[in-house]
PDB file of C-alpha atoms and ligand atoms in Angstrom:
ATOM      1  CA  MET A   1      16.420 142.112 122.941  1.00 48.00           C
ATOM      2  CA  ARG A   2      16.370 142.605 127.484  1.00 48.00           C
ATOM      3  CA  TRP A   3      17.241 138.657 128.345  1.00 52.00           C
ATOM      4  CA  GLY A   4      18.356 138.381 131.416  1.00 52.00           C
ATOM      5  CA  ALA A   5      18.626 141.777 132.710  1.00 61.00           C
ATOM      6  CA  GLY A   6      16.217 144.217 132.965  1.00 70.00           C
ATOM      7  CA  PRO A   7      12.102 144.135 132.715  1.00 83.00           C
ATOM      8  CA  ARG A   8      10.515 141.695 131.392  1.00 92.00           C
ATOM      9  CA  ARG A   9      10.224 140.369 127.888  1.00 97.00           C
ATOM     10  CA  ARG A  10       6.667 141.999 126.491  1.00 98.00           C
ATOM     11  CA  VAL A  11       5.203 139.077 123.971  1.00 98.00           C
ATOM     12  CA  GLY A  12       1.761 140.210 122.305  1.00 98.00           C
ATOM     13  CA  VAL A  13       0.155 136.560 121.114  1.00 98.00           C
ATOM     14  CA  MET A  14      -2.543 137.438 117.214  1.00 98.00           C
ATOM     15  CA  GLY A  15      -4.304 134.163 116.559  1.00 97.00           C
ATOM     16  CA  GLY A  16      -5.933 134.406 113.721  1.00 97.00           C
ATOM     17  CA  THR A  17      -8.238 132.384 110.746  1.00 96.00           C
ATOM     18  CA  PHE A  18      -5.706 135.082 108.680  1.00 98.00           C
ATOM     19  CA  ASP A  19      -8.086 133.991 105.420  1.00 97.00           C
ATOM     20  CA  PRO A  20      -6.263 135.640 104.306  1.00 98.00           C
ATOM     21  CA  VAL A  21      -4.718 138.544 106.501  1.00 98.00           C
ATOM     22  CA  HIS A  22      -5.739 142.200 105.934  1.00 98.00           C
ATOM     23  CA  HIS A  23      -5.194 145.778 107.241  1.00 98.00           C
ATOM     24  CA  GLY A  24      -8.138 145.396 110.678  1.00 98.00           C
ATOM     25  CA  HIS A  25      -5.281 142.497 112.022  1.00 98.00           C
ATOM     26  CA  LEU A  26      -1.736 144.703 111.248  1.00 98.00           C
ATOM     27  CA  VAL A  27      -4.018 147.798 112.652  1.00 98.00           C
ATOM     28  CA  SER A  28      -4.989 145.978 115.676  1.00 98.00           C
ATOM     29  CA  ALA A  29      -1.848 144.049 116.592  1.00 98.00           C
ATOM     30  CA  SER A  30       0.227 147.079 115.927  1.00 98.00           C
ATOM     31  CA  GLU A  31      -2.218 149.604 118.298  1.00 98.00           C
ATOM     32  CA  VAL A  32      -1.823 147.487 121.017  1.00 98.00           C
ATOM     33  CA  MET A  33       1.961 146.420 120.576  1.00 98.00           C
ATOM     34  CA  GLU A  34       1.380 150.658 121.214  1.00 98.00           C
ATOM     35  CA  SER A  35      -0.236 150.202 124.012  1.00 98.00           C
ATOM     36  CA  PHE A  36       1.486 148.366 126.141  1.00 98.00           C
ATOM     37  CA  SER A  37       4.293 148.709 125.113  1.00 98.00           C
ATOM     38  CA  LEU A  38       4.764 144.860 123.969  1.00 98.00           C
ATOM     39  CA  ASP A  39       7.923 144.455 123.320  1.00 98.00           C
ATOM     40  CA  GLU A  40       7.203 141.510 119.652  1.00 98.00           C
ATOM     41  CA  VAL A  41       4.003 140.854 117.904  1.00 98.00           C
ATOM     42  CA  ILE A  42       3.630 136.963 117.365  1.00 98.00           C
ATOM     43  CA  PHE A  43       1.170 136.837 114.510  1.00 98.00           C
ATOM     44  CA  VAL A  44      -0.071 132.385 114.989  1.00 98.00           C
ATOM     45  CA  PRO A  45      -2.206 131.305 111.977  1.00 97.00           C
ATOM     46  CA  THR A  46      -4.683 127.995 113.152  1.00 95.00           C
ATOM     47  CA  GLY A  47      -3.694 124.607 111.787  1.00 92.00           C
ATOM     48  CA  GLU A  48      -5.319 122.728 109.375  1.00 79.00           C
ATOM     49  CA  GLN A  49      -8.562 122.976 109.707  1.00 71.00           C
ATOM     50  CA  PRO A  50     -10.508 121.583 106.512  1.00 59.00           C
ATOM     51  CA  PHE A  51     -14.226 123.784 107.538  1.00 65.00           C
ATOM     52  CA  LYS A  52     -15.018 126.502 109.318  1.00 70.00           C
ATOM     53  CA  GLU A  53     -18.467 126.988 110.497  1.00 69.00           C
ATOM     54  CA  HIS A  54     -19.442 125.543 107.771  1.00 72.00           C
ATOM     55  CA  ARG A  55     -16.578 126.723 105.040  1.00 78.00           C
ATOM     56  CA  ARG A  56     -13.356 124.957 102.881  1.00 86.00           C
ATOM     57  CA  VAL A  57     -10.310 126.904 104.650  1.00 92.00           C
ATOM     58  CA  THR A  58      -7.753 127.877 102.636  1.00 95.00           C
ATOM     59  CA  PRO A  59      -4.909 125.097 103.069  1.00 94.00           C
ATOM     60  CA  ALA A  60      -2.688 126.636 106.854  1.00 95.00           C
ATOM     61  CA  GLU A  61       0.407 127.022 103.657  1.00 97.00           C
ATOM     62  CA  HIS A  62      -0.833 129.031 102.075  1.00 98.00           C
ATOM     63  CA  ARG A  63      -2.259 131.533 105.099  1.00 97.00           C
ATOM     64  CA  TYR A  64       0.974 131.744 106.721  1.00 98.00           C
ATOM     65  CA  LEU A  65       2.362 132.566 104.319  1.00 98.00           C
ATOM     66  CA  MET A  66       0.822 135.719 103.048  1.00 98.00           C
ATOM     67  CA  THR A  67       1.357 136.501 107.027  1.00 98.00           C
ATOM     68  CA  VAL A  68       5.022 136.198 106.330  1.00 98.00           C
ATOM     69  CA  VAL A  69       3.544 138.399 103.286  1.00 98.00           C
ATOM     70  CA  ALA A  70       1.897 141.166 104.828  1.00 98.00           C
ATOM     71  CA  THR A  71       4.393 141.371 108.317  1.00 98.00           C
ATOM     72  CA  ALA A  72       7.987 141.345 107.004  1.00 98.00           C
ATOM     73  CA  SER A  73       7.691 144.828 106.399  1.00 97.00           C
ATOM     74  CA  ASN A  74       7.689 144.784 110.074  1.00 98.00           C
ATOM     75  CA  PRO A  75      10.666 143.947 112.275  1.00 98.00           C
ATOM     76  CA  ARG A  76       8.626 143.401 115.421  1.00 98.00           C
ATOM     77  CA  PHE A  77       6.052 141.638 113.647  1.00 98.00           C
ATOM     78  CA  THR A  78       6.932 137.616 113.734  1.00 98.00           C
ATOM     79  CA  VAL A  79       5.165 135.182 111.877  1.00 98.00           C
ATOM     80  CA  SER A  80       5.367 131.724 114.187  1.00 98.00           C
ATOM     81  CA  ARG A  81       4.402 128.042 112.077  1.00 98.00           C
ATOM     82  CA  MET A  82       3.142 126.801 116.080  1.00 96.00           C
ATOM     83  CA  GLU A  83      -0.628 126.046 115.386  1.00 96.00           C
ATOM     84  CA  ILE A  84       0.538 124.723 111.321  1.00 96.00           C
ATOM     85  CA  ASP A  85       2.774 122.427 112.216  1.00 96.00           C
ATOM     86  CA  ARG A  86       1.020 121.118 115.323  1.00 93.00           C
ATOM     87  CA  PRO A  87      -1.089 117.913 114.461  1.00 89.00           C
ATOM     88  CA  GLY A  88      -4.972 117.461 115.003  1.00 86.00           C
ATOM     89  CA  LYS A  89      -6.628 120.811 115.874  1.00 85.00           C
ATOM     90  CA  SER A  90      -5.135 123.213 118.026  1.00 86.00           C
ATOM     91  CA  TYR A  91      -5.770 125.448 120.809  1.00 92.00           C
ATOM     92  CA  THR A  92      -5.261 128.085 122.120  1.00 95.00           C
ATOM     93  CA  ILE A  93      -4.697 126.923 125.790  1.00 96.00           C
ATOM     94  CA  ASP A  94      -1.680 124.730 123.812  1.00 95.00           C
ATOM     95  CA  THR A  95      -0.372 127.646 121.940  1.00 97.00           C
ATOM     96  CA  LEU A  96       0.388 130.131 124.819  1.00 98.00           C
ATOM     97  CA  ARG A  97       2.274 126.516 126.695  1.00 97.00           C
ATOM     98  CA  GLU A  98       3.884 126.307 123.970  1.00 97.00           C
ATOM     99  CA  LEU A  99       5.130 129.857 123.759  1.00 98.00           C
ATOM    100  CA  LYS A 100       5.632 129.827 127.443  1.00 97.00           C
ATOM    101  CA  ARG A 101       7.818 127.591 127.401  1.00 97.00           C
ATOM    102  CA  GLN A 102       9.590 129.100 123.841  1.00 96.00           C
ATOM    103  CA  LEU A 103      10.114 132.286 125.628  1.00 96.00           C
ATOM    104  CA  PRO A 104       9.755 131.553 130.610  1.00 94.00           C
ATOM    105  CA  GLY A 105      11.177 135.570 130.657  1.00 92.00           C
ATOM    106  CA  ALA A 106       8.083 136.645 129.032  1.00 97.00           C
ATOM    107  CA  ASP A 107       4.683 138.067 129.482  1.00 98.00           C
ATOM    108  CA  LEU A 108       2.503 137.396 127.090  1.00 98.00           C
ATOM    109  CA  PHE A 109      -0.565 139.188 125.901  1.00 98.00           C
ATOM    110  CA  PHE A 110      -3.484 137.760 123.059  1.00 98.00           C
ATOM    111  CA  ILE A 111      -4.539 140.025 121.274  1.00 98.00           C
ATOM    112  CA  THR A 112      -8.920 139.619 120.574  1.00 98.00           C
ATOM    113  CA  GLY A 113     -11.282 141.580 118.391  1.00 98.00           C
ATOM    114  CA  ALA A 114     -14.957 142.471 119.421  1.00 97.00           C
ATOM    115  CA  ASP A 115     -16.428 139.132 117.839  1.00 96.00           C
ATOM    116  CA  VAL A 116     -14.437 136.554 119.702  1.00 95.00           C
ATOM    117  CA  LEU A 117     -14.158 137.921 123.245  1.00 94.00           C
ATOM    118  CA  PRO A 118     -17.255 136.461 124.272  1.00 91.00           C
ATOM    119  CA  GLN A 119     -16.204 132.858 122.829  1.00 92.00           C
ATOM    120  CA  ILE A 120     -13.137 132.683 124.763  1.00 93.00           C
ATOM    121  CA  LEU A 121     -15.155 131.627 127.742  1.00 91.00           C
ATOM    122  CA  THR A 122     -16.207 127.784 125.418  1.00 92.00           C
ATOM    123  CA  TRP A 123     -12.715 127.561 124.922  1.00 92.00           C
ATOM    124  CA  LYS A 124     -10.547 124.776 126.488  1.00 92.00           C
ATOM    125  CA  ASP A 125      -9.155 124.815 129.667  1.00 93.00           C
ATOM    126  CA  ALA A 126     -10.794 128.304 129.949  1.00 92.00           C
ATOM    127  CA  ASP A 127      -9.905 128.549 133.207  1.00 92.00           C
ATOM    128  CA  GLU A 128      -6.013 128.503 133.394  1.00 94.00           C
ATOM    129  CA  LEU A 129      -6.032 131.114 129.892  1.00 95.00           C
ATOM    130  CA  TRP A 130      -6.031 134.108 132.020  1.00 95.00           C
ATOM    131  CA  SER A 131      -2.718 132.445 134.183  1.00 95.00           C
ATOM    132  CA  LEU A 132      -0.649 132.269 131.238  1.00 97.00           C
ATOM    133  CA  ALA A 133      -1.172 135.426 129.032  1.00 98.00           C
ATOM    134  CA  HIS A 134      -2.562 138.868 129.880  1.00 98.00           C
ATOM    135  CA  PHE A 135      -5.928 139.062 127.010  1.00 97.00           C
ATOM    136  CA  ILE A 136      -6.791 141.734 125.376  1.00 98.00           C
ATOM    137  CA  GLY A 137      -9.766 142.775 122.999  1.00 98.00           C
ATOM    138  CA  VAL A 138      -9.635 145.209 120.790  1.00 98.00           C
ATOM    139  CA  THR A 139     -13.276 147.354 118.504  1.00 98.00           C
ATOM    140  CA  ARG A 140     -14.208 145.649 115.687  1.00 98.00           C
ATOM    141  CA  PRO A 141     -17.185 148.024 113.338  1.00 98.00           C
ATOM    142  CA  GLY A 142     -20.131 145.596 113.837  1.00 97.00           C
ATOM    143  CA  HIS A 143     -19.196 144.470 117.598  1.00 97.00           C
ATOM    144  CA  THR A 144     -20.093 145.139 120.932  1.00 96.00           C
ATOM    145  CA  LEU A 145     -17.102 145.051 122.850  1.00 95.00           C
ATOM    146  CA  ASP A 146     -18.439 143.573 126.031  1.00 92.00           C
ATOM    147  CA  ARG A 147     -17.252 142.300 129.216  1.00 92.00           C
ATOM    148  CA  THR A 148     -20.511 140.040 130.749  1.00 91.00           C
ATOM    149  CA  GLY A 149     -18.912 137.207 132.677  1.00 90.00           C
ATOM    150  CA  LEU A 150     -15.286 137.835 131.449  1.00 92.00           C
ATOM    151  CA  PRO A 151     -12.887 137.880 134.668  1.00 89.00           C
ATOM    152  CA  GLU A 152     -12.120 141.464 135.752  1.00 86.00           C
ATOM    153  CA  THR A 153      -8.490 140.980 136.143  1.00 91.00           C
ATOM    154  CA  GLY A 154      -6.467 139.653 133.336  1.00 94.00           C
ATOM    155  CA  LEU A 155      -8.397 141.515 130.550  1.00 96.00           C
ATOM    156  CA  SER A 156      -8.562 145.164 129.139  1.00 97.00           C
ATOM    157  CA  LEU A 157      -9.841 146.390 126.158  1.00 97.00           C
ATOM    158  CA  LEU A 158      -8.448 148.836 123.988  1.00 98.00           C
ATOM    159  CA  GLU A 159     -10.508 151.171 121.019  1.00 98.00           C
ATOM    160  CA  VAL A 160      -8.329 150.231 117.790  1.00 98.00           C
ATOM    161  CA  PRO A 161      -8.949 152.531 114.366  1.00 98.00           C
ATOM    162  CA  ALA A 162     -12.131 151.654 113.521  1.00 98.00           C
ATOM    163  CA  MET A 163     -11.499 148.903 109.793  1.00 98.00           C
ATOM    164  CA  ALA A 164     -14.935 147.894 109.183  1.00 98.00           C
ATOM    165  CA  ILE A 165     -12.424 144.456 107.217  1.00 98.00           C
ATOM    166  CA  SER A 166     -13.043 140.848 107.161  1.00 98.00           C
ATOM    167  CA  SER A 167     -11.482 138.007 105.846  1.00 98.00           C
ATOM    168  CA  THR A 168     -15.598 136.661 104.841  1.00 97.00           C
ATOM    169  CA  ASP A 169     -15.556 139.940 103.140  1.00 98.00           C
ATOM    170  CA  CYS A 170     -11.923 139.975 101.337  1.00 98.00           C
ATOM    171  CA  ARG A 171     -13.160 136.133  99.751  1.00 97.00           C
ATOM    172  CA  ALA A 172     -16.429 137.522  98.775  1.00 97.00           C
ATOM    173  CA  ARG A 173     -15.119 140.343  96.053  1.00 98.00           C
ATOM    174  CA  VAL A 174     -12.515 138.817  94.533  1.00 97.00           C
ATOM    175  CA  VAL A 175     -15.211 135.639  93.947  1.00 96.00           C
ATOM    176  CA  ASP A 176     -16.799 139.304  92.157  1.00 96.00           C
ATOM    177  CA  GLY A 177     -13.994 140.223  90.656  1.00 96.00           C
ATOM    178  CA  LYS A 178     -14.029 143.315  92.511  1.00 97.00           C
ATOM    179  CA  PRO A 179     -10.752 144.925  93.882  1.00 98.00           C
ATOM    180  CA  VAL A 180      -8.926 144.179  97.638  1.00 98.00           C
ATOM    181  CA  TRP A 181      -6.808 146.684  96.831  1.00 98.00           C
ATOM    182  CA  TYR A 182      -5.505 148.621  99.836  1.00 98.00           C
ATOM    183  CA  LEU A 183      -8.209 146.230 102.158  1.00 98.00           C
ATOM    184  CA  VAL A 184      -5.178 143.724 102.122  1.00 98.00           C
ATOM    185  CA  PRO A 185      -1.686 144.573 101.853  1.00 98.00           C
ATOM    186  CA  ASP A 186      -0.170 144.929  98.571  1.00 98.00           C
ATOM    187  CA  GLY A 187       2.344 141.874  98.576  1.00 98.00           C
ATOM    188  CA  VAL A 188      -0.756 139.754  99.667  1.00 98.00           C
ATOM    189  CA  VAL A 189      -2.827 140.858  97.239  1.00 98.00           C
ATOM    190  CA  GLN A 190      -0.379 140.297  94.193  1.00 98.00           C
ATOM    191  CA  TYR A 191      -0.227 136.452  96.441  1.00 98.00           C
ATOM    192  CA  ILE A 192      -3.638 135.613  96.013  1.00 98.00           C
ATOM    193  CA  ALA A 193      -3.297 137.038  92.294  1.00 97.00           C
ATOM    194  CA  LYS A 194       0.151 134.629  91.632  1.00 98.00           C
ATOM    195  CA  HIS A 195      -1.660 131.152  92.660  1.00 97.00           C
ATOM    196  CA  GLY A 196      -5.842 131.945  92.004  1.00 97.00           C
ATOM    197  CA  LEU A 197      -7.539 131.667  95.971  1.00 97.00           C
ATOM    198  CA  TYR A 198     -10.736 132.870  95.898  1.00 96.00           C
ATOM    199  CA  ARG A 199     -11.402 133.011  92.356  1.00 90.00           C
ATOM    200  CA  PRO A 200     -15.569 131.216  91.621  1.00 78.00           C
ATOM    201  CA  GLU A 201     -13.924 128.169  90.593  1.00 72.00           C
ATOM    202  CA  THR A 202     -12.070 128.020  93.557  1.00 61.00           C
ATOM    203  CA  ALA A 203     -14.016 129.454  96.134  1.00 56.00           C
ATOM    204  CA  ARG A 204     -15.340 128.281  99.307  1.00 55.00           C
ATOM    205  CA  VAL A 205     -19.175 127.232  99.674  1.00 55.00           C
ATOM    206  CA  ASP A 206     -20.410 129.848 102.643  1.00 56.00           C
ATOM    207  CA  ASP A 207     -18.777 132.675 100.707  1.00 57.00           C
ATOM    208  CA  VAL A 208     -21.316 131.848  97.639  1.00 54.00           C
ATOM    209  CA  ALA A 209     -24.441 130.918  99.391  1.00 57.00           C
ATOM    210  CA  GLU A 210     -23.563 134.447 100.861  1.00 56.00           C
ATOM    211  CA  ARG A 211     -22.944 136.343  97.645  1.00 53.00           C
ATOM    212  CA  ARG A 212     -26.123 134.716  96.569  1.00 55.00           C
ATOM    213  CA  GLY A 213     -28.283 135.458  99.360  1.00 57.00           C
ATOM    214  CA  ARG A 214     -26.457 139.242  98.458  1.00 54.00           C
ATOM    215  CA  ALA A 215     -27.395 138.824  95.565  1.00 50.00           C
ATOM    216  CA  VAL A 216     -30.675 138.543  96.054  1.00 45.00           C
ATOM    217  CA  ASN A 217     -30.988 140.604  98.496  1.00 48.00           C
ATOM    218  CA  GLU A 218     -29.932 143.304  96.401  1.00 44.00           C
ATOM    219  CA  GLY A 219     -31.345 142.957  93.464  1.00 41.00           C
ATOM    220  CA  THR A 220     -28.582 142.971  92.078  1.00 38.00           C
ATOM    221  CA  THR A 221     -27.855 141.526  88.696  1.00 34.00           C
ATOM    222  CA  ALA A 222     -26.561 139.188  86.056  1.00 33.00           C
ATOM    223  CA  ARG A 223     -22.506 140.602  86.550  1.00 35.00           C
ATOM    224  CA  THR A 224     -22.440 139.249  89.622  1.00 33.00           C
ATOM    225  CA  ALA A 225     -25.132 135.981  89.261  1.00 33.00           C
ATOM    226  CA  LEU A 226     -22.438 132.509  89.518  1.00 33.00           C
ATOM    227  CA  PRO A 227     -22.946 130.167  87.521  1.00 32.00           C
ATOM    228  CA  PRO A 228     -24.709 127.098  88.944  1.00 30.00           C
ATOM    229  CA  ARG A 229     -21.880 124.909  89.598  1.00 29.00           C
ATOM    230  CA  ALA A 230     -19.127 127.540  90.368  1.00 29.00           C
ATOM    231  CA  VAL A 231     -18.652 126.368  93.611  1.00 28.00           C
ATOM    232  CA  GLY A 232     -17.668 123.357  95.841  1.00 27.00           C
ATOM    233  CA  ALA A 233     -14.426 122.737  94.579  1.00 24.00           C
ATOM    234  CA  GLY A 234     -11.994 123.375  96.429  1.00 26.00           C
ATOM    235  CA  GLN A 235      -8.348 123.030  96.727  1.00 24.00           C
TER     236      GLN A 235
HETATM  237  P1  LIG B 301     -13.423 135.679 109.368  1.00 50.65           P
HETATM  238  O1  LIG B 301     -14.759 136.335 108.225  1.00 50.65           O
HETATM  239  O2  LIG B 301     -13.116 135.057 107.559  1.00 50.65           O
HETATM  240  O3  LIG B 301     -13.794 135.056 109.681  1.00 50.65           O
HETATM  241  P2  LIG B 301     -11.417 137.584 110.642  1.00 50.65           P
HETATM  242  O4  LIG B 301     -11.696 139.044 109.324  1.00 50.65           O
HETATM  243  O5  LIG B 301     -12.619 137.853 111.163  1.00 50.65           O
HETATM  244  O6  LIG B 301     -11.920 136.608 109.016  1.00 50.65           O
HETATM  245  P3  LIG B 301      -9.872 136.534 111.501  1.00 50.65           P
HETATM  246  O7  LIG B 301      -9.016 135.376 110.923  1.00 50.65           O
HETATM  247  O8  LIG B 301     -11.050 135.373 111.923  1.00 50.65           O
HETATM  248  O9  LIG B 301     -10.420 137.422 110.918  1.00 50.65           O
HETATM  249  O10 LIG B 301      -9.874 137.361 112.811  1.00 50.65           O
HETATM  250  C1  LIG B 301      -8.213 137.136 113.622  1.00 50.65           C
HETATM  251  C2  LIG B 301      -8.943 137.868 114.770  1.00 50.65           C
HETATM  252  O11 LIG B 301      -8.059 139.271 114.796  1.00 50.65           O
HETATM  253  C3  LIG B 301      -9.970 137.901 115.923  1.00 50.65           C
HETATM  254  O12 LIG B 301      -9.924 138.213 117.062  1.00 50.65           O
HETATM  255  C4  LIG B 301     -10.448 139.016 114.649  1.00 50.65           C
HETATM  256  O13 LIG B 301     -11.971 139.010 116.212  1.00 50.65           O
HETATM  257  C5  LIG B 301      -9.517 139.999 115.427  1.00 50.65           C
HETATM  258  N1  LIG B 301     -10.437 140.832 113.622  1.00 50.65           N
HETATM  259  C6  LIG B 301     -10.076 140.442 112.338  1.00 50.65           C
HETATM  260  N2  LIG B 301     -10.873 141.328 112.105  1.00 50.65           N
HETATM  261  C7  LIG B 301     -10.880 142.457 112.820  1.00 50.65           C
HETATM  262  C8  LIG B 301     -10.789 144.517 112.082  1.00 50.65           C
HETATM  263  N3  LIG B 301     -11.734 144.620 111.843  1.00 50.65           N
HETATM  264  N4  LIG B 301     -10.605 144.794 113.230  1.00 50.65           N
HETATM  265  C9  LIG B 301     -10.266 144.146 114.790  1.00 50.65           C
HETATM  266  N5  LIG B 301      -9.768 142.992 114.544  1.00 50.65           N
HETATM  267  C10 LIG B 301     -10.588 141.390 114.127  1.00 50.65           C
HETATM  268 MG1  LIG B 302     -12.995 135.660 111.956  1.00 50.65          MG
END
């Protein structure tokens, strides 16, 4: 810790649904930590949000605990309950304001993937975001990292090792009975199995719809066909 004298503490903030957390998230955080000489990265799972883009999101407590499990071995990774414990809808601006209050001597670095970067301008109080944190956009396979329309200052772009992993795909793989070993940390594989997350009977509507679409497109056989009403049970 370097509170008081010496350089200001440099704290990364990695927001996400983390449903589930995977190695794309962890590599991004680790690379930014190294490249920007951060002292730590705080993972901030989003709060209870019943739906995200029309799909049912896993309860926040599970997403939080998976993120704790995934980051436990790295002494410079921590997980915040801030958004989970905040009543109502969570906005990044509120999280950054709260972190500024909690860490008055720190410089904040908000980490975001190439898919999310263009959306920042639509976020609540977008103009103020840039004064609270330096933003770092990282590369993500399938997405172009582009700063068009975004401020000249207050934003850096960083190429990170390409991890073609998404939580959506991890969930779909569990639905399909495929392994998620090595896509997510071992402890997260075990957490998913222990709590029966993402199984067909608890799968979210859009994951199954996406899978159905894929099965049709790929002409997949009965092994991957879902029973008609195996969806939407929720948790
Ligand atoms: P979902 O498919 O459910 O949207 P996701 O894999 O996109 O999940 P999120 O929790 O939505 O994961 O993402 C949190 C943050 O991590 C976002 O800024 C996102 O752009 C970034 N991110 C996610 N996956 C990767 C990856 N493979 N490489 C780089 N950044 C990533
Ligand atoms: Mg996403």
